[in-house]
Coordinates of C-alpha atoms and ligand atoms in Angstrom, one line a residue:
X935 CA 0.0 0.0 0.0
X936 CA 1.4 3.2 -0.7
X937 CA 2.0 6.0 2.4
X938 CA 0.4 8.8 1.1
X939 CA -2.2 11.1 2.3
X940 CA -6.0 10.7 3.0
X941 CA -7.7 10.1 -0.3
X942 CA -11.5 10.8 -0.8
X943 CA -12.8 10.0 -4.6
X944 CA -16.3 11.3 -4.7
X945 CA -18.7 10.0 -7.5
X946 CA -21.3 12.5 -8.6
X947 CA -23.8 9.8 -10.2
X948 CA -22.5 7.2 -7.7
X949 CA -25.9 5.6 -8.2
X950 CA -25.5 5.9 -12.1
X951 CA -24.7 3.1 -14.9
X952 CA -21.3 4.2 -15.2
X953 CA -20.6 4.4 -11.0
X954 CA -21.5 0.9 -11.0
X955 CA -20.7 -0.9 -14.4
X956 CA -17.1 0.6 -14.4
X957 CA -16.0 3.1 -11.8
X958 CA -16.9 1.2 -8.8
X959 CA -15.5 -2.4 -10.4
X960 CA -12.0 -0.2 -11.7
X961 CA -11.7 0.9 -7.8
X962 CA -12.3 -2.6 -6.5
X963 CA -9.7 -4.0 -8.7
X964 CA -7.4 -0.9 -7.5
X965 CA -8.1 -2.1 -3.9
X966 CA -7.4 -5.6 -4.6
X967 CA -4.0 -5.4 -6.2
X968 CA -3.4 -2.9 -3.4
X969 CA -3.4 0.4 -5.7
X970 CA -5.5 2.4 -3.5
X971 CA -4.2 4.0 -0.5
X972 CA -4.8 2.5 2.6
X973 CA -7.4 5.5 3.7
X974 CA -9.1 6.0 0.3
X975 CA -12.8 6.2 0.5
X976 CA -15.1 6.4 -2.0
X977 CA -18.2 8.8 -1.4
X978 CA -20.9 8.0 -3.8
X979 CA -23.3 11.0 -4.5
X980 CA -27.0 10.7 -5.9
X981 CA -30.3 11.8 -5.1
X982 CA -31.5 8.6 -4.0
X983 CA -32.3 9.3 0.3
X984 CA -30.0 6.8 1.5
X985 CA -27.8 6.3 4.2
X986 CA -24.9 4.7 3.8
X987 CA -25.8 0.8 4.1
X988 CA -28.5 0.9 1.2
X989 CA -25.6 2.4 -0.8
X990 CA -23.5 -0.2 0.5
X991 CA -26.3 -3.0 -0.6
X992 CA -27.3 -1.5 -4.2
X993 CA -23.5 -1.7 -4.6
X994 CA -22.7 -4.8 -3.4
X995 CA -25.7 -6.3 -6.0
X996 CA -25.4 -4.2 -8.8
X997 CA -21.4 -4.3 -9.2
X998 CA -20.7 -7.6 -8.4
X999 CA -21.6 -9.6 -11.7
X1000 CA -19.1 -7.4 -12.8
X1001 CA -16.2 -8.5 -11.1
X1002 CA -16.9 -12.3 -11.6
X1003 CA -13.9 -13.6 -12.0
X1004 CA -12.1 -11.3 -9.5
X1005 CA -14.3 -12.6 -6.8
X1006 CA -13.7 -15.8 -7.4
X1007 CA -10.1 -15.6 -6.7
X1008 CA -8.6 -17.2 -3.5
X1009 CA -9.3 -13.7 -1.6
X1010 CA -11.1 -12.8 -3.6
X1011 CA -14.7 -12.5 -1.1
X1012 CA -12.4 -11.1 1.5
X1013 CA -11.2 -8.1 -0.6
X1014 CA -14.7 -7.1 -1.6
X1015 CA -15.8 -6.8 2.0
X1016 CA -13.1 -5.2 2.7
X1017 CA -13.2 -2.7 -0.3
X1018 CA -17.0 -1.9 1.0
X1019 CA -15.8 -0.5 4.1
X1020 CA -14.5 2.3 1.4
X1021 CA -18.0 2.9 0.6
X1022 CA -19.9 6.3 1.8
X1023 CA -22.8 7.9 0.3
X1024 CA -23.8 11.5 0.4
X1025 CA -27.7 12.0 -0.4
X1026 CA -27.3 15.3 -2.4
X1027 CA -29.6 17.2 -5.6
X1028 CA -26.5 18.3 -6.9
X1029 CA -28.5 21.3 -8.3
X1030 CA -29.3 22.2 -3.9
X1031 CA -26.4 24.3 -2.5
X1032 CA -27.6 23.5 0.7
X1033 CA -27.3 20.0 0.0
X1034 CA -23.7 20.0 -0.1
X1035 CA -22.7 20.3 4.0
X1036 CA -23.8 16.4 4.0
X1037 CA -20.7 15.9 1.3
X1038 CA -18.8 18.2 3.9
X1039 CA -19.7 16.3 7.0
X1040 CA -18.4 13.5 5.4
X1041 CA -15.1 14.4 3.8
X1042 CA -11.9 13.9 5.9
X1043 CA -9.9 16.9 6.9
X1044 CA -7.2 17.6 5.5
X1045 CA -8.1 14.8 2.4
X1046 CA -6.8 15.0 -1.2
X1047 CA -10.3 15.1 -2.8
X1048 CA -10.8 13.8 -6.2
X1049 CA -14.2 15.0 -7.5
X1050 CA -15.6 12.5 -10.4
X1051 CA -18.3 13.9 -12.3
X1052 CA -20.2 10.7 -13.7
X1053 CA -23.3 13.1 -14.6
X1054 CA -24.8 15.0 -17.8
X1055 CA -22.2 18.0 -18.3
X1056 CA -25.4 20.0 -18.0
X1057 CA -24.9 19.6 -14.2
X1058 CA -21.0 20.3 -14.0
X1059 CA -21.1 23.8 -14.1
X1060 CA -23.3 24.0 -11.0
X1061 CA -21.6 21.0 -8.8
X1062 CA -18.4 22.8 -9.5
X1063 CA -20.0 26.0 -8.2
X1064 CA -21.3 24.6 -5.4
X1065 CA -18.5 22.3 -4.1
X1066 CA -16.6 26.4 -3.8
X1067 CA -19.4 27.6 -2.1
X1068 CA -19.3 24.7 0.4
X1069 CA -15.2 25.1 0.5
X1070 CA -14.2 21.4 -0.8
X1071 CA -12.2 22.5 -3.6
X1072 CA -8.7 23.3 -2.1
X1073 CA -5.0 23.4 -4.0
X1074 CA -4.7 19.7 -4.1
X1075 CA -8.5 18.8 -5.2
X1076 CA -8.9 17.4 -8.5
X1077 CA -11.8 17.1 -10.8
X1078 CA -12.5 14.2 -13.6
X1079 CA -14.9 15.3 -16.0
X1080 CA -16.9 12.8 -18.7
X1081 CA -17.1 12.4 -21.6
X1082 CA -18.8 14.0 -24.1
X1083 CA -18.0 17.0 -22.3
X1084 CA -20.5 19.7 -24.3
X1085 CA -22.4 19.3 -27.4
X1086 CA -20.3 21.3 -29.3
X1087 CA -17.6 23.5 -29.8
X1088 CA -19.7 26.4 -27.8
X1089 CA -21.0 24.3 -25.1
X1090 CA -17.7 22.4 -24.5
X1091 CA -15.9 25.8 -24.2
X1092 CA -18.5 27.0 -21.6
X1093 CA -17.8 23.8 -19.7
X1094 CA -14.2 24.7 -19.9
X1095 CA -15.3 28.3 -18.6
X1096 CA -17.2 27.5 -15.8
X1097 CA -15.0 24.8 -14.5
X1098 CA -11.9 27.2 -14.9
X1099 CA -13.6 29.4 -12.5
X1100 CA -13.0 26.6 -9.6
X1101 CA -10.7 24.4 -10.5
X1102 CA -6.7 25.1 -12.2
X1103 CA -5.9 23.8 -15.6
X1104 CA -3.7 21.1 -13.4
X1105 CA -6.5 20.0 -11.5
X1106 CA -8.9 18.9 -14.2
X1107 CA -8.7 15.7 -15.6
X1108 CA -11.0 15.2 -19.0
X1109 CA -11.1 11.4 -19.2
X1110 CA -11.5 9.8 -22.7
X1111 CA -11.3 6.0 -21.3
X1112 CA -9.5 4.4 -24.4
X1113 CA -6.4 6.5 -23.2
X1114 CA -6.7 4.1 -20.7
X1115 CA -6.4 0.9 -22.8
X1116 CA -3.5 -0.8 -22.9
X1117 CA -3.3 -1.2 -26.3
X1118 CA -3.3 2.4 -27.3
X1119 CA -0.7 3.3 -24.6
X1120 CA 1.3 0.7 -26.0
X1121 CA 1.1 2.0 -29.5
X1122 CA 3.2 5.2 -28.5
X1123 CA 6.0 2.6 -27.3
X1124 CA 5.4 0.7 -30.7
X1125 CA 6.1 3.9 -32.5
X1126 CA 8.8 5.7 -30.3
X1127 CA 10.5 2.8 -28.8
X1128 CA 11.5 0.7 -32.2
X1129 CA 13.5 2.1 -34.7
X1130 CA 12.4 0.0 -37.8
X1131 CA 9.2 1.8 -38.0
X1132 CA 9.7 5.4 -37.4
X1133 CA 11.2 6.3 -41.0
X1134 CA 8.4 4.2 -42.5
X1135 CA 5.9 6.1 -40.0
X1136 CA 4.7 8.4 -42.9
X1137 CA 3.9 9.8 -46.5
X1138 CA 4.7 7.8 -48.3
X1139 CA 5.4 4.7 -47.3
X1140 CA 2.3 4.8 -46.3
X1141 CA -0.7 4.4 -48.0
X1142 CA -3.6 4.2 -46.3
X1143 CA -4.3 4.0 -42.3
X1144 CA -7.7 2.5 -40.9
X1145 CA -9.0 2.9 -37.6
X1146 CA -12.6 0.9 -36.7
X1147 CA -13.9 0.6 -33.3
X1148 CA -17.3 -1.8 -34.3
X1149 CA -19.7 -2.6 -31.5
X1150 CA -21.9 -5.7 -31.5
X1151 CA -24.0 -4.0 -28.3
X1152 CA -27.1 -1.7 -29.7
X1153 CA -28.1 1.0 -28.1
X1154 CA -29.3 -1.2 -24.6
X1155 CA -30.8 1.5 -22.2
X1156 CA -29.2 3.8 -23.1
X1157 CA -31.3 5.8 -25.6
X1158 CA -31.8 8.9 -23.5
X1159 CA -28.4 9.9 -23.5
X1160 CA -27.8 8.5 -27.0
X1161 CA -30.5 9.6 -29.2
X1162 CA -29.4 13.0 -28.4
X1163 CA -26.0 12.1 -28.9
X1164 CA -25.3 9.8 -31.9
X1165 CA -22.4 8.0 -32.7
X1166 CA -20.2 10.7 -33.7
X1167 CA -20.2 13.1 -30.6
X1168 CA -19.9 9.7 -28.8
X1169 CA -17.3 8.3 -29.9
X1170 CA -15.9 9.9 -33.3
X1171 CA -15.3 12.9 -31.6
X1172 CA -12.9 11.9 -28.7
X1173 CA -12.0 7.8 -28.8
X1174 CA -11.3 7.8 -32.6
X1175 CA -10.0 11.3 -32.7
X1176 CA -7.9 10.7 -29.8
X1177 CA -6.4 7.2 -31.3
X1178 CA -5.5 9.2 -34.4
X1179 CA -3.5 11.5 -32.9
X1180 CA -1.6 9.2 -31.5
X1181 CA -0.7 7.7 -34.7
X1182 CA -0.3 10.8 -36.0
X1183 CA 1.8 12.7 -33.7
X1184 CA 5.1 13.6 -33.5
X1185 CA 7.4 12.0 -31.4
X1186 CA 6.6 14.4 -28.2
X1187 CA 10.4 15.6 -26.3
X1188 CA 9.2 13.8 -23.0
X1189 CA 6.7 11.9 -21.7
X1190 CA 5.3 14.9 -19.3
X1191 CA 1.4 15.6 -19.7
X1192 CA 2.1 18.7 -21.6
X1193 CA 5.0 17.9 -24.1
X1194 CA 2.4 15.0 -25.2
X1195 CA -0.8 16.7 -25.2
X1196 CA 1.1 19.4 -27.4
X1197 CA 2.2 17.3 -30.2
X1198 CA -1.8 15.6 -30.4
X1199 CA -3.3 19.1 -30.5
X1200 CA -1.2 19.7 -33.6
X1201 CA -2.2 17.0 -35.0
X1202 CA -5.9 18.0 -33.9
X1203 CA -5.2 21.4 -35.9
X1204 CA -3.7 19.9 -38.6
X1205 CA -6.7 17.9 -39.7
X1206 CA -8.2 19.1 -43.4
X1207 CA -11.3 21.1 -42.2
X1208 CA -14.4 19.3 -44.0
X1209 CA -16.3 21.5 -47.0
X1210 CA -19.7 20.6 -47.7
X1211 CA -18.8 19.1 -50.5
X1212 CA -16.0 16.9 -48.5
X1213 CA -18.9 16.1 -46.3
X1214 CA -21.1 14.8 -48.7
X1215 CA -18.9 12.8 -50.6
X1216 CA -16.2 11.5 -47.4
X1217 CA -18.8 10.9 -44.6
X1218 CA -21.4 8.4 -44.1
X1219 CA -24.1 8.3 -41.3
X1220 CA -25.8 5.0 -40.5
X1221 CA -28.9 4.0 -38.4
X1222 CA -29.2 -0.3 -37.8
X1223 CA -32.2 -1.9 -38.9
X1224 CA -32.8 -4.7 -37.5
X1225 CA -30.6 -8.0 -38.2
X1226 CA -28.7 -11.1 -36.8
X1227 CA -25.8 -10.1 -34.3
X1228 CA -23.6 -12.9 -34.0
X1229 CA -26.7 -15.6 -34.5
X1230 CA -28.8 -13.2 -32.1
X1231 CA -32.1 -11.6 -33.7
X1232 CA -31.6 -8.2 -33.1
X1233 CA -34.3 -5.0 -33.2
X1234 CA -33.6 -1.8 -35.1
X1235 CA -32.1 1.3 -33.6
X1236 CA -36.1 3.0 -34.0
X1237 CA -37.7 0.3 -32.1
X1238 CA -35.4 0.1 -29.1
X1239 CA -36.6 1.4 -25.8
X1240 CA -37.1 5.1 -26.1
X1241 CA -35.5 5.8 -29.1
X1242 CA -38.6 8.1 -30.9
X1243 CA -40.1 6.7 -33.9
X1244 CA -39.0 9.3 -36.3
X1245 CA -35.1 9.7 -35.0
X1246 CA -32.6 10.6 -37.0
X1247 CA -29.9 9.6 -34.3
X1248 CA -26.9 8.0 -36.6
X1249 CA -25.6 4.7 -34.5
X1250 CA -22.8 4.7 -37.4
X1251 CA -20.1 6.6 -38.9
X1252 CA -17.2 6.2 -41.1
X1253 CA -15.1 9.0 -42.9
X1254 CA -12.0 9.7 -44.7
X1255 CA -10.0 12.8 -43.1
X1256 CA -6.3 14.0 -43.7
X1257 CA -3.9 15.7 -41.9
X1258 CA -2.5 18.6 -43.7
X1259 CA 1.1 18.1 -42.5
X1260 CA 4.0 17.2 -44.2
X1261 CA 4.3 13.9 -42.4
X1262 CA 0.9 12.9 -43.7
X1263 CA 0.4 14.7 -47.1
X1264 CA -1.7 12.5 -49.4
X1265 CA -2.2 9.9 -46.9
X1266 CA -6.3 8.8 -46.3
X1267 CA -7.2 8.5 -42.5
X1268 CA -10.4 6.2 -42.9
X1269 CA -12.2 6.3 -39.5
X1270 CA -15.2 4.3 -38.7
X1271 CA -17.4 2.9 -35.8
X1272 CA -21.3 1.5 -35.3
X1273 CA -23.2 -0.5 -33.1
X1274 CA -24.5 -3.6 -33.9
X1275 CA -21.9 -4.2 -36.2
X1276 CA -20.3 -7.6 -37.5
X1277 CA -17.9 -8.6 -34.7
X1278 CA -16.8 -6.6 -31.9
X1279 CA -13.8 -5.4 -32.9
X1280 CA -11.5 -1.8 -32.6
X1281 CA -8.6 -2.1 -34.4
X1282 CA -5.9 0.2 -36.3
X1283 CA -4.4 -0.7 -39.6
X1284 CA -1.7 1.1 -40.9
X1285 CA -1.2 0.0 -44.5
X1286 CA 2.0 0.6 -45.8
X1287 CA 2.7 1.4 -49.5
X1288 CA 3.3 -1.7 -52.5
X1289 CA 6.1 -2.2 -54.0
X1290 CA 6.9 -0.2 -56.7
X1291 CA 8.0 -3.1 -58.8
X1292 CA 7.7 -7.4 -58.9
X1293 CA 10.2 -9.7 -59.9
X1294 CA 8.1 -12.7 -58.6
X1295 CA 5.7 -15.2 -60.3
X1296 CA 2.6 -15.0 -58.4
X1297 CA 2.9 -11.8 -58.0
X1298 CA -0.8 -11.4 -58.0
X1299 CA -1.4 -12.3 -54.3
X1300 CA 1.5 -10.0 -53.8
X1301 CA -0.2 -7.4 -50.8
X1302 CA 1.0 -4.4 -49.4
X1303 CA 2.9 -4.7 -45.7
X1304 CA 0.1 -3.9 -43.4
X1305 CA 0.8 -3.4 -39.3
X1306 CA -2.5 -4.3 -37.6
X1307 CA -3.1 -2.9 -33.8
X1308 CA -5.9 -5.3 -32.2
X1309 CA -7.4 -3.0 -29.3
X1310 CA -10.2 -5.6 -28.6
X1311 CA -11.4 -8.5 -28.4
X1312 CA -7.9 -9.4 -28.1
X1313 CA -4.9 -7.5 -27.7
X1314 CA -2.5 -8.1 -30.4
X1315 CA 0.2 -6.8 -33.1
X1316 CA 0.3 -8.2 -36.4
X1317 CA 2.9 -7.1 -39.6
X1318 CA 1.3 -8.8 -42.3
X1319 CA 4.7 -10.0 -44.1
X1320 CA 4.7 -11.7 -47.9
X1321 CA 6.8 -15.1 -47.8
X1322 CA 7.5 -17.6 -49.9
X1323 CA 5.1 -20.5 -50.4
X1324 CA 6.6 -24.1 -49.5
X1325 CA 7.1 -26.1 -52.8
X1326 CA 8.6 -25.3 -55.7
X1327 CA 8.8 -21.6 -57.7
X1328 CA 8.8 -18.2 -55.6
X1329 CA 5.3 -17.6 -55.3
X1330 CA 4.1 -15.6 -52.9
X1331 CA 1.2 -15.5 -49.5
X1332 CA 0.8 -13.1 -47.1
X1333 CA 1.4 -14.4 -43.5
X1334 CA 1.4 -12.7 -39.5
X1335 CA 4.0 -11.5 -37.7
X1336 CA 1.9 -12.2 -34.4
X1337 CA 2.6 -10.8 -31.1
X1338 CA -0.4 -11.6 -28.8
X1339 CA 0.1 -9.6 -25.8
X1340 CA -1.8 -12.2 -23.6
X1341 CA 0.7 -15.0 -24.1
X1342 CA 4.1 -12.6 -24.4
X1343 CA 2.8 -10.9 -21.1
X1344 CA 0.8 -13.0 -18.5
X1345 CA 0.9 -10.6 -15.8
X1346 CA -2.7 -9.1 -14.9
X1347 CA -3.8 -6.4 -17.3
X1348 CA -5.8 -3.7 -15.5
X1349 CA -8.7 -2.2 -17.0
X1350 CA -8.6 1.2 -18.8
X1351 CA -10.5 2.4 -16.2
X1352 CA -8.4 1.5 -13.5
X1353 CA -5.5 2.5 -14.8
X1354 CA -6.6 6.1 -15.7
X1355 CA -8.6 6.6 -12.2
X1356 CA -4.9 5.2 -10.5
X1357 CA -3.3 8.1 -12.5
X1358 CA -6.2 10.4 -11.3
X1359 CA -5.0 9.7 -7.8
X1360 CA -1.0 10.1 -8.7
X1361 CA -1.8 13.3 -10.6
X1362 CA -0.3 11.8 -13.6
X1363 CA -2.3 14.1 -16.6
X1364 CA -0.4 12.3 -19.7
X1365 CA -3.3 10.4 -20.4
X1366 CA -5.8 12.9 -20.0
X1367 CA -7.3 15.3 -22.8
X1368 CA -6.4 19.0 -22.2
X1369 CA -8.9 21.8 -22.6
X1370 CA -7.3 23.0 -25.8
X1371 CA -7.4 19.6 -27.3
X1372 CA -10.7 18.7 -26.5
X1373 CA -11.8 22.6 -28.2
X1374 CA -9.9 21.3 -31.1
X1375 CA -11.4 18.6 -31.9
X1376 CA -15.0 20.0 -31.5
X1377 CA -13.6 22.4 -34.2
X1378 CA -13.3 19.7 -36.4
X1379 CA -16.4 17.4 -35.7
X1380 CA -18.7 20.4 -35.3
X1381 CA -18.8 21.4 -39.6
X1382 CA -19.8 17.7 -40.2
X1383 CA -22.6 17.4 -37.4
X1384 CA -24.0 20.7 -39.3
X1385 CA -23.2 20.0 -42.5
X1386 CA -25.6 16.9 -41.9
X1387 CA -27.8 18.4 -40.4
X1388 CA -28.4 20.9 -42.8
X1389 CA -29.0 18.7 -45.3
X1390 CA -31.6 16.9 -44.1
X1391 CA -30.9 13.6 -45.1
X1392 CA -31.9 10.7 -42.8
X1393 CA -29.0 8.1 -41.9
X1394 CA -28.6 5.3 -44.2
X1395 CA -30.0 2.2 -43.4
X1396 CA -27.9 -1.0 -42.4
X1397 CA -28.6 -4.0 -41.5
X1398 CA -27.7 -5.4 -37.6
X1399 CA -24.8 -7.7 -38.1
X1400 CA -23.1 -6.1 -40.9
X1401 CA -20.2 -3.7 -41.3
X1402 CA -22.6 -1.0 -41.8
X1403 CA -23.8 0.4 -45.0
X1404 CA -23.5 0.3 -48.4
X1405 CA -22.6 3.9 -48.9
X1406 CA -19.3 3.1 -46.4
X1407 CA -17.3 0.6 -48.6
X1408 CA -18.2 2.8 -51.4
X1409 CA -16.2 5.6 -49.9
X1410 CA -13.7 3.2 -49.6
X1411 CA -13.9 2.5 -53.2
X1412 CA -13.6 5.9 -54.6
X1413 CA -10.4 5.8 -53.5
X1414 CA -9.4 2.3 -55.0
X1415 CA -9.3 1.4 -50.8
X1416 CA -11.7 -1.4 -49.1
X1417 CA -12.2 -1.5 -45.5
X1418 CA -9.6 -4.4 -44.2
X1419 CA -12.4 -6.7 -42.5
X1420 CA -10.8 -10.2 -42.3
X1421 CA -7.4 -8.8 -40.7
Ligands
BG6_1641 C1 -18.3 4.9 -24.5 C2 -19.5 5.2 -25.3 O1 -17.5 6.1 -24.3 O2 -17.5 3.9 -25.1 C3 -20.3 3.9 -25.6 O3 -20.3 6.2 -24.7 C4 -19.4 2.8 -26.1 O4 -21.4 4.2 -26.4 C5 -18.2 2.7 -25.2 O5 -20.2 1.6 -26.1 C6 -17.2 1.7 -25.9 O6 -16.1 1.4 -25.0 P1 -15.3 0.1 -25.0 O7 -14.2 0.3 -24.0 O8 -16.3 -1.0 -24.7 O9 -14.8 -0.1 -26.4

């Protein structure tokens, strides 16, 4: 256990989806591999009137089939009861000043106070408002803040605004989760830590680089949030941004928060702003109609639970951008991601360029290189290579370089989540979005959000269980490309 100070990590939403299906589980496993200081505890807020041991029970039954396989570990049983003795719960209408002496009575003296704000950024402006009034934001406090932080570029910056006014640029942690994932911090070691690749690592050697986080989930009960949402203020606009920037970027001078952050919001600013015509022709917005996920009948997006009849909520997106740099000149960045999609499945593909010339037979199964970054399911790095075929003559096949990270690495592999509320609690910002680069990428995402809706057009139809529709390899096509879907 480490030594330092008094820890308090207050969940605003501690009754929410999110409090129990991640942050709470992410904690637990911090407590069990002994992560979390000794005198952490974990204040859950809602509106719910509870005291403490009804928090303690709708934890202990809603989080719990979430951490399966941790509890069944030898001490395993003996470290949840444990970690519930972590567990407070502050009954608090986060929109009631008055409300917020309970969090007061509660909070240790003297504590380093990590604020998480697990709610709709509508409410951040006035819990950050009224945690000053009630004088729990100090030097040392900290604040995480969720995505999709605004609506757009307007609302994101009042966000920024209003928070500014409590909290220091140091103290606020904008989480995008897939920072978290071990995969994607991995990447920057891929591209920075081996010197075959970085004077491939652009125009042009290579051609093409693909980046697809698929879903087989729908929409589940979630609709409320998401049909006012869609899929690419949820997830184009920070996951998929934020894993092309770090493809992108330039090899930052250190690993400190700020030298990294710097070289992804140049990337961020570097990216080709869309003009309606790029929008019409580079873009494609999809809505599932119902299908067969993975031998599962599936409903479409319009009859799941409170999604209204007529929305025009795309659950699907793909897009080609480019980064107008000289690293990248000429060199497509094809981004896509849907639910209730094919396979479950986030990947990058970086496809490198052919060569320029063939002295084998056979040369038509002659492919170019391609480096292929499995995220999930599995974690896993494949260089698709072109060897020689057993027999006689030189003919040609593509096989995999494989490195799957579960067998080179057995250790335990914590959770995104984990790792990034761990960091919260070191003060570690690397892996955190800064205000500049969150603003940034609104900047980007916010012409092609108008752009469709100004045109009118309903999302294109696809089919649950497929990679989306028609209209998306067809992009792909214009360009002589196809989306890599058996990598
Ligand atoms: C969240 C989105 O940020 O990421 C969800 O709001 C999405 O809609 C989720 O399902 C995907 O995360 P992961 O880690 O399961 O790929």
């Amino acid at each position: 256990m480490s030594d330092t100070n008094n820890v308090d990590i207050v969940i605003f939403g501690g009754a929410g989806d999110l409090a129990f299906r991640k942050l709470v589980p992410a904690l637990f496993m911090a407590h069990m591999h002994n992560k979390l200081e000794g005198n952490a505890r974990i204040i859950g807020v809602g509106r719910q009137a509870w005291e403490r041991d009804a928090y303690v029970a709708f934890i202990n039954e809603k989080t719990r089939p979430f951490l399966q396989d941790a509890l069944q570990e030898a001490n395993g049983e003996t470290c949840w009861t444990s970690f519930l003795d972590r567990l407070y719960f502050a009954s608090i209408d986060v929109t009631q000043a008055g409300d917020y002496k309970r969090l007061s009575a509660l909070s240790t003296a003297g504590a380093q106070r990590v604020f998480y704000l697990a709610t709709a950024p509508s409410l951040f402006t006035q819990i950050c408002s009224h945690l000053d009034s009630a004088g729990l934001i100090d030097a040392q406090a900290r604040v995480v803040l969720e995505k999709p932080l605004g609506h757009d570029l307007a609302s994101a910056k009042a966000i920024n605004d209003q928070v500014a006014q409590h909290f220091a640029e140091s103290q606020i942690y904008r989480i995008d989760h897939y920072l978290g994932k071990e995969t994607v911090q991995n990447l920057m070691v891929l591209r920075f830590g081996n010197a075959i690749f970085e004077p491939l690592w652009r125009s042009p050697n290579i051609r093409s680089v693909q980046i697809t986080v698929a879903e087989t989930v729908g929409v589940g009960s979630r609709a409320g949030f998401y049909d006012q949402t869609g899929a690419a203020r949820d997830m184009v606009q920070n996951h998929l941004l934020q894993l092309l920037c770090i493809v992108a970027m330039e090899p930052p001078i250190s690993l400190q928060p700020n030298d990294v952050r710097d070289e992804k919001l140049k990337v961020l600013r570097s990216l080709r702003p869309m003009t309606d015509v790029d929008i019409k022709r580079d873009t494609v917005r999809g809505q599932y109609k119902s299908g067969t996920v993975e031998g599962v009948a599936a409903v479409g997006y319009l009859a799941e639970e409170n999604v209204p009849a007529n929305s025009m909520t795309e659950t699907f997106v793909s897009l080609k951008a480019h980064i107008n740099n000289a690293r990248w000149a000429n060199v497509p960045f094809y981004l896509r991601t849907g639910k209730r999609m094919q396979h479950r499945r986030s990947e990058i593909i970086i496809e490198f360029d052919d060569m320029p010339f063939s002295i084998f037979s056979g040369a038509a199964n002659s492919q170019p290189n391609r480096l292929v970054i499995s995220l999930q399911p599995e974690e896993s790095i494949q260089l698709k290579m072109m060897v020689k075929e057993p027999g006689s003559g030189m003919n040609m096949r593509p096989v995999n370089l494989d490195l799957d990270m579960r067998s080179a690495f057995t250790e335990r592999r914590a959770e995104a989540y984990e790792r990034l509320l761990v960091d919260v609690v070191k003060g570690r910002l690397t892996h955190f979005m800064r205000r500049d680069e969150l603003e940034a990428a609104w900047s980007w995402v916010e012409p092609i959000l108008n752009g469709w809706a100004a045109s009118g057009e309903p999302p294109k139809a696809y089919n649950a269980g497929t990679w989306g529709p028609a209209a998306s390899s067809a992009l792909m096509a214009r360009s002589e490309h196809t989306w890599f879907e058996e990598s």
